[in-house]
Coordinates of C-alpha atoms and ligand atoms in Angstrom, one line a residue:
M1 CA 127.4 110.8 117.9
N2 CA 128.3 113.4 120.5
P3 CA 131.2 112.6 122.9
P4 CA 130.1 111.4 126.3
I5 CA 129.9 113.8 129.3
R6 CA 132.9 112.9 131.4
L7 CA 132.2 112.9 135.2
G8 CA 134.2 112.7 138.4
V9 CA 132.5 111.3 141.5
I10 CA 133.6 112.7 144.8
G11 CA 132.9 110.4 147.8
T12 CA 132.4 106.7 147.2
G13 CA 130.4 105.6 150.2
R14 CA 126.9 104.2 150.1
I15 CA 125.4 106.7 147.6
G16 CA 128.6 107.5 145.7
R17 CA 129.0 103.8 144.8
L18 CA 125.4 103.7 143.6
H19 CA 125.7 106.8 141.4
T20 CA 129.0 105.6 140.0
E21 CA 127.5 102.2 139.1
H22 CA 124.5 103.9 137.4
L23 CA 126.7 106.5 135.5
A24 CA 129.2 103.8 134.5
L25 CA 126.8 101.0 133.5
R26 CA 123.3 102.3 132.9
I27 CA 123.3 105.9 131.6
S28 CA 124.2 106.4 128.0
G29 CA 126.1 109.5 127.1
A30 CA 128.0 109.4 130.5
K31 CA 131.5 108.3 131.3
V32 CA 133.0 108.2 134.8
A33 CA 136.5 109.4 134.3
A34 CA 137.6 109.3 137.9
V35 CA 136.4 108.8 141.5
S36 CA 137.8 110.2 144.7
D37 CA 137.4 109.5 148.4
V38 CA 139.5 110.6 151.4
V39 CA 139.7 106.9 152.1
L40 CA 141.7 105.9 149.0
A41 CA 140.9 102.2 149.4
A42 CA 137.1 103.1 149.0
A43 CA 137.8 105.0 145.8
E44 CA 140.0 102.2 144.4
K45 CA 137.4 99.5 145.2
C46 CA 134.7 101.6 143.5
A47 CA 136.8 102.2 140.5
A48 CA 137.7 98.5 140.2
D49 CA 134.1 97.4 140.7
F50 CA 132.6 99.7 138.0
G51 CA 135.5 100.0 135.5
V52 CA 136.5 103.6 136.3
P53 CA 140.0 104.3 135.0
S54 CA 141.3 106.5 137.8
A55 CA 140.9 106.6 141.7
T56 CA 142.4 109.2 144.0
S57 CA 142.2 110.4 147.6
D58 CA 142.4 114.1 146.5
H59 CA 139.3 115.5 144.8
R60 CA 141.4 118.4 143.5
R61 CA 142.8 116.1 140.9
L62 CA 139.3 115.7 139.4
L63 CA 138.8 119.5 139.5
D64 CA 142.2 120.2 137.8
D65 CA 141.5 117.7 135.0
P66 CA 140.3 119.7 132.0
A67 CA 138.8 116.6 130.4
I68 CA 136.2 116.3 133.2
N69 CA 133.0 118.2 132.5
A70 CA 131.0 117.7 135.7
V71 CA 131.3 116.3 139.2
V72 CA 128.9 114.3 141.3
I73 CA 129.3 115.2 145.0
C74 CA 128.4 112.3 147.3
S75 CA 130.7 112.9 150.2
S76 CA 129.5 113.6 153.8
T77 CA 127.1 116.4 154.2
D78 CA 129.6 118.8 156.0
T79 CA 131.8 118.8 152.8
H80 CA 129.1 119.7 150.2
A81 CA 129.1 123.5 150.3
G82 CA 132.9 123.8 150.2
L83 CA 133.1 121.3 147.4
I84 CA 130.4 123.0 145.4
A85 CA 132.3 126.3 145.6
E86 CA 135.6 124.6 144.6
A87 CA 134.0 122.8 141.7
A88 CA 132.2 125.9 140.5
A89 CA 135.5 127.9 140.6
A90 CA 137.1 125.1 138.5
G91 CA 134.3 125.5 135.9
K92 CA 132.7 122.1 136.5
H93 CA 129.0 121.4 136.3
I94 CA 127.7 120.0 139.6
F95 CA 125.3 117.3 140.8
C96 CA 125.3 117.4 144.6
E97 CA 123.6 115.1 147.1
K98 CA 121.2 116.6 149.6
P99 CA 121.4 118.6 151.8
I100 CA 123.7 121.3 150.4
A101 CA 124.6 122.2 154.0
L102 CA 123.0 122.4 157.5
E103 CA 123.5 126.2 157.6
L104 CA 121.8 128.8 155.3
A105 CA 124.9 131.0 155.2
A106 CA 127.0 128.1 153.9
I107 CA 124.3 127.3 151.3
D108 CA 124.2 130.9 150.2
R109 CA 128.0 131.1 149.7
A110 CA 127.9 127.9 147.6
L111 CA 125.0 129.1 145.5
A112 CA 126.8 132.5 145.0
A113 CA 129.9 130.6 143.7
V114 CA 127.7 128.6 141.3
A115 CA 126.0 131.8 140.0
Q116 CA 129.3 133.6 139.6
A117 CA 130.9 130.7 137.7
G118 CA 127.7 130.2 135.5
V119 CA 127.9 126.4 135.9
K120 CA 124.9 124.1 136.3
L121 CA 123.9 122.7 139.7
Q122 CA 121.4 120.0 140.3
I123 CA 120.5 118.8 143.9
G124 CA 119.9 115.1 144.6
F125 CA 116.2 115.2 145.4
N126 CA 115.7 111.8 143.6
R127 CA 112.1 111.3 144.7
R128 CA 110.9 113.9 142.2
F129 CA 112.0 111.3 139.5
D130 CA 110.0 108.5 141.0
A131 CA 107.2 107.3 138.7
N132 CA 104.5 107.5 141.3
Y133 CA 105.2 111.0 142.5
R134 CA 105.8 112.2 138.9
R135 CA 102.3 111.0 138.0
V136 CA 100.7 112.7 141.0
A137 CA 102.5 116.0 140.1
E138 CA 101.3 115.6 136.5
L139 CA 97.7 115.1 137.6
I140 CA 97.9 118.2 139.7
R141 CA 99.5 120.3 136.8
Q142 CA 96.8 119.0 134.4
G143 CA 94.1 120.1 136.8
R144 CA 92.7 116.6 137.0
L145 CA 92.3 116.9 140.8
G146 CA 91.0 120.4 140.7
D147 CA 92.2 123.0 143.1
P148 CA 94.3 121.0 145.7
H149 CA 93.1 121.4 149.2
L150 CA 95.0 118.8 151.3
L151 CA 98.4 117.0 151.0
R152 CA 99.4 114.1 153.1
I153 CA 102.9 112.6 153.1
T154 CA 103.8 109.5 155.1
S155 CA 107.5 108.6 155.2
R156 CA 108.7 106.0 157.6
D157 CA 112.0 104.2 157.6
P158 CA 112.3 100.5 158.4
A159 CA 115.0 101.1 161.1
P160 CA 116.9 104.0 162.6
P161 CA 120.4 104.8 161.4
P162 CA 123.4 104.2 163.8
I163 CA 123.6 106.8 166.7
T164 CA 127.0 108.0 165.3
Y165 CA 125.1 109.0 162.1
V166 CA 122.2 110.6 164.0
K167 CA 124.6 112.8 165.9
V168 CA 126.1 114.4 162.7
S169 CA 123.1 114.1 160.3
G170 CA 121.4 117.4 161.3
G171 CA 118.6 115.5 162.9
L172 CA 115.3 114.1 161.6
F173 CA 114.0 117.3 160.1
L174 CA 117.2 118.1 158.0
D175 CA 118.3 114.5 157.3
M176 CA 115.0 112.6 156.7
M177 CA 112.0 114.9 156.5
I178 CA 114.0 117.1 154.1
H179 CA 113.0 114.8 151.3
D180 CA 109.3 115.2 152.3
F181 CA 109.6 119.0 152.4
D182 CA 111.0 118.9 148.9
M183 CA 108.2 116.6 147.8
A184 CA 105.6 118.9 149.3
R185 CA 107.0 121.9 147.4
F186 CA 107.3 119.8 144.2
L187 CA 103.8 118.5 144.3
I188 CA 101.9 121.6 145.4
G189 CA 104.0 124.0 143.4
S190 CA 103.8 126.7 146.1
E191 CA 106.1 127.7 149.0
V192 CA 105.5 126.6 152.6
D193 CA 104.6 129.7 154.6
E194 CA 104.3 128.3 158.1
V195 CA 104.9 125.0 160.0
Y196 CA 103.8 123.5 163.3
T197 CA 105.5 120.4 164.7
L198 CA 104.6 117.7 167.2
A199 CA 107.5 115.3 167.8
A200 CA 108.7 112.7 170.3
V201 CA 111.2 109.9 171.0
R202 CA 109.1 106.8 170.6
V203 CA 111.5 104.4 169.0
D204 CA 114.9 104.5 170.8
P205 CA 115.9 106.6 173.8
A206 CA 119.4 106.8 172.5
I207 CA 118.1 109.0 169.7
G208 CA 116.7 111.4 172.3
Q209 CA 120.0 111.4 174.2
A210 CA 121.7 112.4 170.9
G211 CA 119.3 115.5 170.9
D212 CA 117.0 114.3 168.1
V213 CA 113.5 112.9 167.8
D214 CA 112.4 109.7 165.9
T215 CA 108.7 110.3 165.5
A216 CA 107.2 113.6 164.1
V217 CA 104.2 115.2 162.5
V218 CA 104.6 118.6 160.8
A219 CA 101.6 120.6 159.6
L220 CA 102.3 122.8 156.7
Q221 CA 100.5 125.9 155.6
F222 CA 101.3 126.7 151.9
E223 CA 101.2 130.2 150.5
N224 CA 98.5 129.1 148.0
G225 CA 96.2 128.0 150.8
V226 CA 96.9 124.2 150.7
I227 CA 97.2 122.5 154.0
G228 CA 99.6 119.6 154.4
T229 CA 100.9 117.1 156.9
I230 CA 104.1 115.1 156.9
D231 CA 104.6 112.2 159.3
N232 CA 107.9 110.5 159.9
S233 CA 109.0 107.6 161.9
R234 CA 112.5 106.1 162.2
R235 CA 111.1 102.6 162.5
A236 CA 108.2 100.9 160.7
V237 CA 108.3 97.2 161.6
F238 CA 106.8 96.2 158.2
G239 CA 109.4 98.0 156.1
Y240 CA 109.8 101.2 154.2
D241 CA 106.5 103.1 154.3
Q242 CA 106.3 105.8 151.6
R243 CA 103.0 107.2 150.6
V244 CA 101.5 110.4 149.3
E245 CA 97.9 111.6 149.0
V246 CA 96.7 114.8 147.3
F247 CA 93.0 115.7 147.9
G248 CA 91.5 118.4 145.6
A249 CA 88.2 120.0 144.5
K250 CA 87.7 117.4 141.7
G251 CA 89.2 114.3 143.2
M252 CA 92.1 112.6 145.0
A253 CA 95.3 110.9 144.0
E254 CA 97.1 108.5 146.3
T255 CA 100.2 106.3 145.9
S256 CA 100.8 103.0 147.7
N257 CA 104.1 101.4 148.7
N258 CA 106.1 99.5 146.1
Y259 CA 106.4 95.7 146.5
P260 CA 109.0 93.2 145.3
N261 CA 106.2 91.2 143.7
S262 CA 102.4 91.2 143.3
V263 CA 101.6 87.8 144.8
V264 CA 98.6 87.7 147.2
V265 CA 98.3 84.5 149.4
S266 CA 94.8 83.7 150.5
G267 CA 94.4 81.3 153.4
P268 CA 91.7 80.4 156.0
E269 CA 92.7 83.1 158.4
A270 CA 94.1 86.0 156.3
I271 CA 94.9 87.3 152.9
A272 CA 98.5 88.3 152.9
R273 CA 101.3 89.6 150.7
D274 CA 105.0 90.1 151.1
L275 CA 106.4 93.3 152.8
P276 CA 107.1 96.4 150.8
L277 CA 110.6 97.0 149.3
N278 CA 112.7 97.4 152.3
F279 CA 114.6 100.7 152.0
F280 CA 115.5 103.6 149.8
L281 CA 118.2 101.8 147.7
D282 CA 115.5 99.3 146.7
R283 CA 112.4 101.5 146.6
Y284 CA 113.9 104.4 144.8
I285 CA 116.5 102.7 142.6
D286 CA 114.8 103.8 139.3
S287 CA 114.6 107.4 140.5
Y288 CA 118.4 107.5 141.1
V289 CA 119.0 106.5 137.6
A290 CA 116.5 109.0 136.2
E291 CA 117.8 112.0 138.2
L292 CA 121.4 111.4 136.9
T293 CA 120.2 110.7 133.4
E294 CA 118.5 114.1 133.4
F295 CA 121.6 115.8 134.8
V296 CA 123.8 114.3 132.1
R297 CA 121.2 115.4 129.4
C298 CA 121.1 118.9 130.8
V299 CA 124.9 119.2 130.6
A300 CA 125.0 117.7 127.1
Q301 CA 122.1 119.8 125.8
D302 CA 123.0 123.0 127.8
R303 CA 119.6 123.1 129.6
P304 CA 119.0 124.2 133.2
P305 CA 118.7 121.2 135.6
P306 CA 115.2 120.7 137.0
V307 CA 116.2 120.6 140.7
T308 CA 117.9 123.9 141.4
G309 CA 120.0 125.4 144.2
I310 CA 117.0 127.2 145.6
D311 CA 115.2 123.8 145.6
G312 CA 118.1 122.7 147.8
R313 CA 118.0 125.7 150.1
R314 CA 114.3 125.9 150.8
P315 CA 113.8 122.5 152.4
V316 CA 116.7 123.2 154.8
Q317 CA 114.9 126.5 155.8
I318 CA 111.6 124.6 156.3
G319 CA 113.4 121.9 158.3
M320 CA 114.9 124.6 160.6
A321 CA 111.5 126.1 161.0
A322 CA 110.0 122.7 161.9
R323 CA 112.7 122.2 164.6
R324 CA 112.1 125.7 166.0
S325 CA 108.4 125.0 166.1
L326 CA 109.1 121.9 168.2
D327 CA 111.4 123.8 170.5
L328 CA 109.1 126.8 171.0
H329 CA 105.8 124.9 171.0
R330 CA 104.2 127.3 168.5
P331 CA 103.7 127.7 164.7
V332 CA 106.7 129.1 163.0
K333 CA 106.8 131.2 159.7
V334 CA 109.5 129.8 157.4
A335 CA 110.5 133.4 156.8
E336 CA 111.5 133.6 160.5
I337 CA 114.5 131.5 159.6
Q338 CA 117.2 133.6 157.9
Ligands
NAD1 N1 119.3 111.3 148.0 C1 119.3 110.2 148.8 O1 118.4 109.5 148.9 C2 120.5 110.0 149.7 C3 120.7 108.7 150.2 C4 121.8 108.5 151.0 C5 122.7 109.5 151.3 N2 122.5 110.7 150.7 C6 123.4 111.8 151.0 O2 124.7 111.5 150.4 C7 125.7 111.9 151.2 C8 126.6 110.7 151.5 O3 125.9 109.8 152.2 P1 126.3 108.2 152.3 O4 125.2 107.5 153.0 O5 126.8 107.7 151.0 O6 127.5 108.4 153.3 P2 128.8 107.4 153.5 O7 129.4 107.8 154.8 O8 128.5 106.0 153.1 O9 129.8 108.0 152.4 C9 130.5 109.2 152.4 C10 131.8 109.0 151.8 O10 132.4 110.3 151.6 C11 133.8 110.2 151.9 N3 134.3 111.6 152.1 C12 134.2 112.4 153.1 N4 134.8 113.6 152.9 C13 135.3 113.6 151.6 C14 136.0 114.5 150.8 N5 136.3 115.7 151.2 N6 136.3 114.1 149.6 C15 136.0 112.8 149.1 N7 135.4 111.9 149.9 C16 135.0 112.3 151.1 C17 133.9 109.3 153.1 O11 135.2 108.8 153.2 C18 132.8 108.3 152.7 O12 133.4 107.2 151.9 C19 125.1 112.6 152.5 O13 125.1 114.0 152.3 C20 123.7 112.0 152.5 O14 122.8 113.0 153.1 C21 121.4 111.0 149.9

């Protein structure tokens, strides 16, 4: 049997703990050798919880360790681009959470460092690994829907994040809708040429005071002629609302929400069921395992990862175009954003 791929996880907050748990307990062929967090207590707790032998507050100890093959970057967004460049220079393969950065120049520097070092880079667009969306993508690739004409993505959170998070997140388009821009490119297999945005503050005025919106529709014109819409809300009172529809010349594919059970209760006044799985950690749990399994396999088998640096860059560019469209009240070509 081949030796396991030895990984270091940088950042052990919400998503870093989840990835560490999966790599340590659920993914064969992977071993988490060390975790780091600027808050040492967070790294130590994560290490203790998931049986990781080493915890540190200094990520450079992971990068200097010749026994570590790859790093998983799960720290705050503003650290990603710098850490990618450092990890690449240290010769480590890299899995990095989205977004790479909130500025294209920083993304380009990080991607240049990866190219120069010749290491692998996979971006954490986990929804591509969700069984529903994979099936829709497969139907499109197989031609079962015919030539796609329309794409509709609905993506609504159960509740807004804290205002402190909203202020540093990059805003709805770069923090939340970025997943939907990636899904749009993934499903349609063509680049977005132009966007037009309508957006408002309908959920919480504090989000508006922080300079962001909480409700938005973005219309997308793809280079291959497909027309798409994405709608986001920061608050759906019935839970996490995540659906996709692709309408084509030969038919249509649509996904529904995922539920904790399939029980339907019929009564004299209504037929009811429980609410959908509440948020991303529940709804997309399998996709997080699948994306890291694929990353580990790519490193082990020396294959290129399926979600590339360009896949990380393009949705940021589309998100910036969407924001500019809102600000200028006009359609914006994605190529305007450089
Ligand atoms: N793919 C997804 O569905 C998904 C979901 C959640 C978060 N994310 C992304 O993951 C990243 C982290 O999000 P989170 O919700 O886990 O945030 P979080 O605030 O819970 O955790 C971030 C952690 O990084 C640590 N940190 C900051 N700078 C560091 C550094 N230089 N070295 C080591 N540790 C450092 C912080 O102390 C904190 O513990 C964000 O970029 C976010 O966009 C992606």
